[in-house]
Short mmCIF file of C-alpha atoms in Angstrom, two decimals:
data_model
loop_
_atom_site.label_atom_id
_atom_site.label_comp_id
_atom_site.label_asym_id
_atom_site.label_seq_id
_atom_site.Cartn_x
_atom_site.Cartn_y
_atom_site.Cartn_z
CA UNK A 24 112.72 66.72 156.51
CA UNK A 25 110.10 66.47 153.28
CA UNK A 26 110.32 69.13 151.11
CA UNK A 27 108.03 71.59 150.07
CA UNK A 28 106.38 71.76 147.39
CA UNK A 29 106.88 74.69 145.28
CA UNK A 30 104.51 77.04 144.21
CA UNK A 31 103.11 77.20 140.94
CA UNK A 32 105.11 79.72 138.75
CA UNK A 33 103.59 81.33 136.62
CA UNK A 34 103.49 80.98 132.58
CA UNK A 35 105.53 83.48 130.65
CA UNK A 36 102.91 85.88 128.37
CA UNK A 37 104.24 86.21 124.73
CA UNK A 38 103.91 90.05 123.83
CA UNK A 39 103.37 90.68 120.41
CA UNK A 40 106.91 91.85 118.72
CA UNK A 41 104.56 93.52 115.22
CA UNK A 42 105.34 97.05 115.26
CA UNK A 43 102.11 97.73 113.43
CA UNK A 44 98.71 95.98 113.96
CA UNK A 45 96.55 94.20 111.41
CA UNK A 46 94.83 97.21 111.69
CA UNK A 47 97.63 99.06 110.89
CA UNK A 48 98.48 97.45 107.95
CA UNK A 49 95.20 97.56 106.40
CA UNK A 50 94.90 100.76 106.43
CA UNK A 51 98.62 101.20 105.06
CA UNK A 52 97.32 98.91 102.56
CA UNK A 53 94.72 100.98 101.67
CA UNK A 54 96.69 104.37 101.40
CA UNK A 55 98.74 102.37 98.66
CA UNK A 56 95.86 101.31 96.72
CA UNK A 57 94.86 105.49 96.85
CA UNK A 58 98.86 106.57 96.00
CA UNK A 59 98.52 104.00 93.11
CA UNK A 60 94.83 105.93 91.83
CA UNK A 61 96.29 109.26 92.79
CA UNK A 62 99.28 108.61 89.98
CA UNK A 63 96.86 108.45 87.46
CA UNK A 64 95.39 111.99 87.65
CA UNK A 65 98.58 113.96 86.66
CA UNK A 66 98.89 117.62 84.92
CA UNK A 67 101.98 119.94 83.98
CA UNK A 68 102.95 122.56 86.67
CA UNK A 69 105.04 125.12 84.90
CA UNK A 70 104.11 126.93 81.53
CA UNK A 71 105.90 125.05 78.48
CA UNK A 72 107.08 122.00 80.27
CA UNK A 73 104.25 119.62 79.68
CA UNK A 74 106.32 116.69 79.67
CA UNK A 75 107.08 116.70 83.61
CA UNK A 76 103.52 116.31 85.33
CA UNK A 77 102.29 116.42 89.08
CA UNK A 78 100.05 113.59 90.65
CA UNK A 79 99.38 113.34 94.36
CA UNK A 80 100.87 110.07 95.02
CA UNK A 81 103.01 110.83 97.54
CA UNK A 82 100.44 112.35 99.87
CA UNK A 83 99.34 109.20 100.98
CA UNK A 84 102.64 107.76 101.90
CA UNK A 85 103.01 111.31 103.61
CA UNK A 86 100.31 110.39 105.61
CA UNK A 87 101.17 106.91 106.38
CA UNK A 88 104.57 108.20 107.80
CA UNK A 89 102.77 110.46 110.00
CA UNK A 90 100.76 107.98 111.00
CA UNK A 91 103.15 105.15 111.57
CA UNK A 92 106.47 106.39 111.23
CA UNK A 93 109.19 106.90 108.21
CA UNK A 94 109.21 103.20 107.38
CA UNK A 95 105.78 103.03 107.07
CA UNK A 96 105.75 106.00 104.96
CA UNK A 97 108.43 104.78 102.99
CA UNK A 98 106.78 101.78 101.90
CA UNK A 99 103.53 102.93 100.98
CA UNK A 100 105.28 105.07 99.05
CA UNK A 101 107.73 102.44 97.32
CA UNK A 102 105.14 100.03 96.94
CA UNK A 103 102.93 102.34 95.01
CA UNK A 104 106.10 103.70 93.02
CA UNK A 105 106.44 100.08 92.12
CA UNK A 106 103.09 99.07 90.92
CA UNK A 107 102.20 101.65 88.76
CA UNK A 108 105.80 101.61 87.47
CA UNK A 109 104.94 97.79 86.43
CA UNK A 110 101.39 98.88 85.21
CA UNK A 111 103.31 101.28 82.64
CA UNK A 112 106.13 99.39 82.22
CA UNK A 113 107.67 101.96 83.49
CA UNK A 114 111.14 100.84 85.13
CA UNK A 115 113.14 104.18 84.91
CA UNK A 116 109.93 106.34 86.25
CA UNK A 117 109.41 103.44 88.99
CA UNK A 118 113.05 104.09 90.18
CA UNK A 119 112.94 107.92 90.25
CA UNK A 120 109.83 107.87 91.70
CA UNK A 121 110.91 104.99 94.67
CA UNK A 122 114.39 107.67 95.17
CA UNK A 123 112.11 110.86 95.49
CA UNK A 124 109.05 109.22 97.56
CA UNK A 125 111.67 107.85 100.10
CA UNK A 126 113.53 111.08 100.37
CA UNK A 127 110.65 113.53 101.18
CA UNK A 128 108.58 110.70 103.14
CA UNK A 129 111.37 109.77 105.49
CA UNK A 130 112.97 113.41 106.61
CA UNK A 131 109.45 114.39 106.92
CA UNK A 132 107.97 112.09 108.70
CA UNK A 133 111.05 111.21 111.39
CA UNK A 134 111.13 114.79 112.05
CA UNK A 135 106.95 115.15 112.55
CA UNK A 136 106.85 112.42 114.92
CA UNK A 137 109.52 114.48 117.13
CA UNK A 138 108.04 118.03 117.10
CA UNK A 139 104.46 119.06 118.56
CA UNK A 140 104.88 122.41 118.15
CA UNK A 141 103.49 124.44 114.65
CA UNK A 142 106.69 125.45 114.09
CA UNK A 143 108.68 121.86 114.31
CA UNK A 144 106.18 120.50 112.15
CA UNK A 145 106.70 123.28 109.59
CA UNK A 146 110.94 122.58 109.97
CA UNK A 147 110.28 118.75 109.45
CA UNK A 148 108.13 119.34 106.01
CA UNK A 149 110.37 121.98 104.90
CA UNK A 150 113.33 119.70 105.96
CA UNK A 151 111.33 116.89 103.62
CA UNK A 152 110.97 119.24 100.66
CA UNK A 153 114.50 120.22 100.72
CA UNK A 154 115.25 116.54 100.50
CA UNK A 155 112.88 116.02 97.53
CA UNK A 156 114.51 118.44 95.71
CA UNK A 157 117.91 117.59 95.95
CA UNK A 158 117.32 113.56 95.50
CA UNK A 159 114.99 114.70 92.34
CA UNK A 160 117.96 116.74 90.59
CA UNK A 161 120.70 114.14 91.66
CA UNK A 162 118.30 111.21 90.36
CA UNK A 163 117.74 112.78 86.91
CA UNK A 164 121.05 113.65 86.78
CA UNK A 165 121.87 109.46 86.89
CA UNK A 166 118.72 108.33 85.54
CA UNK A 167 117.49 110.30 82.84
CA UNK A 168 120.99 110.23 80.72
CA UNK A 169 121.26 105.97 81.50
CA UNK A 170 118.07 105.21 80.55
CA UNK A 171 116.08 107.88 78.68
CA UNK A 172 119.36 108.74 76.72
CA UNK A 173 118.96 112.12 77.30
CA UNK A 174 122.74 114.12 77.04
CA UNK A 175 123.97 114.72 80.63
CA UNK A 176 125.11 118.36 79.44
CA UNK A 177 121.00 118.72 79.30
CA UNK A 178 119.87 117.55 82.05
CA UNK A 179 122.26 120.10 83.85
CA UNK A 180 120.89 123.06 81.44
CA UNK A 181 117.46 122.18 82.81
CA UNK A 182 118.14 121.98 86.80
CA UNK A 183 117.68 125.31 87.54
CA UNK A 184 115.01 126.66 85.47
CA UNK A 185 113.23 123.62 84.98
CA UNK A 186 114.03 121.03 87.76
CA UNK A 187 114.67 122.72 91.24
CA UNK A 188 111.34 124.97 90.54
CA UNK A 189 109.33 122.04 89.56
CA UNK A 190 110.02 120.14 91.87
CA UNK A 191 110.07 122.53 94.63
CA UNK A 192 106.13 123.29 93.78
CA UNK A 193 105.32 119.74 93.58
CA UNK A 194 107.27 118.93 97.41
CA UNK A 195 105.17 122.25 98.70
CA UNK A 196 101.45 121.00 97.25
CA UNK A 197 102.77 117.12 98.79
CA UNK A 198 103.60 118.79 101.98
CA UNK A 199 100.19 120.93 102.39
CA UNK A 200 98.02 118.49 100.70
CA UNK A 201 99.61 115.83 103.30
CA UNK A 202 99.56 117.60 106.70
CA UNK A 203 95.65 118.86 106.08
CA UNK A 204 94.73 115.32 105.01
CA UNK A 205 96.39 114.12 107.78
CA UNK A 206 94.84 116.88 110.29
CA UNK A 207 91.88 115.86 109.22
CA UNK A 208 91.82 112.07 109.34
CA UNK A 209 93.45 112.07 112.71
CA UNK A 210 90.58 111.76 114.96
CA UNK A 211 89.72 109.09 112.99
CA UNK A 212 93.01 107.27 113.14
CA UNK A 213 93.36 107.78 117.11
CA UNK A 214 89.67 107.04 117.61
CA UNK A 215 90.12 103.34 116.23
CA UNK A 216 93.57 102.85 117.70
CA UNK A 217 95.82 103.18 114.43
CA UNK A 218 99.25 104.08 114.19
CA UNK A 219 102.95 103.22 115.12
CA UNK A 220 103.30 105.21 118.82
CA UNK A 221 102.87 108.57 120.15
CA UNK A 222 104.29 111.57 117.84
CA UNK A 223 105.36 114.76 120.18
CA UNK A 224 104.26 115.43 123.64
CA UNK A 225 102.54 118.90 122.54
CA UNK A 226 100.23 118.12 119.38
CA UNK A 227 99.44 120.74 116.82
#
């Protein structure tokens, strides 16, 4: 008997494997380019230590995590950490700042994406600014005596009255400066389509 023929089958569609969209990465783009400006407007927190200054550098990457996840986040953040330490020459400042960008960024933003509620989102910052800290005072503990040639024995005299307050403040103005910038560009961002996936069912 002849055979049939067999049907056409159809073509295989290739789906697109880019966890973010050119879209997407523009606009992570562009929150670097604003981290990198932001580190240029700096001023001293606490009375009589002048030499450790706040900038709001981090709030973009904050933004970019909530937008399109920790590793987004992350690498705004690192990649602004790293320009402006190569704009100063900075290598040391580059390093701490790449160690304390991650650690707030990430915490923060993993756990942002997973709550909806007021409160979650207020555990995953807090969670984020407890990470700051810690990665701050274990980074200058490392850092600051290898390359600044500070004396260990002072760096230790200065974590509690200098260094945990300091950079507690600075992880709290990040944190508040970040979720209202980020409340307020969001019908932006979900109007044109950006971001990495849906955060938490319930959205605050």
């Amino acid at each position: 008997m002849p055979t049939q023929p067999r049907a056409p089958q159809a073509q295989p569609t290739l789906a697109n494997t880019n966890r973010w969209s050119t879209r997407s990465l523009v606009t992570m783009a562009l929150l670097c380019a604003l981290g990198v400006l932001l580190s240029f407007v700096e001023f001293p927190l606490l009375p009589g230590v002048t030499w450790l200054k706040y900038d709001a550098s981090a709030v973009p990457a904050l933004i970019s995590g909530f937008a399109f996840g920790p590793g987004g986040g992350i690498a705004v953040g690192i990649v602004g950490a790293a320009i402006h330490g190569i704009l100063f020459a900075d290598f040391s400042g580059a390093v701490m700042n790449m160690l304390v960008v991650s650690a707030f960024v990430g915490p923060s933003a993993w756990l942002w994406r997973r709550f909806g509620s007021a409160p979650g989102r207020v555990a995953s910052l807090a969670a984020g600014c407890a990470c700051m800290v810690v990665f701050a005072v274990l980074g200058n503990l490392v850092i600051t005596p290898a390359w600044l040639g500070v004396p260990l024995d002072a760096v230790v005299a200065m974590i509690v009255p200098v260094l945990v307050p300091f950079n507690a403040l600075k992880a709290v103005l990040n944190a508040v400066l970040g979720a209202a910038v980020y409340r307020a560009v969001r019908p932006l961002l979900d109007r044109e389509g950006i971001g990495a996936g849906q955060e938490g069912r319930s959205h605050g």
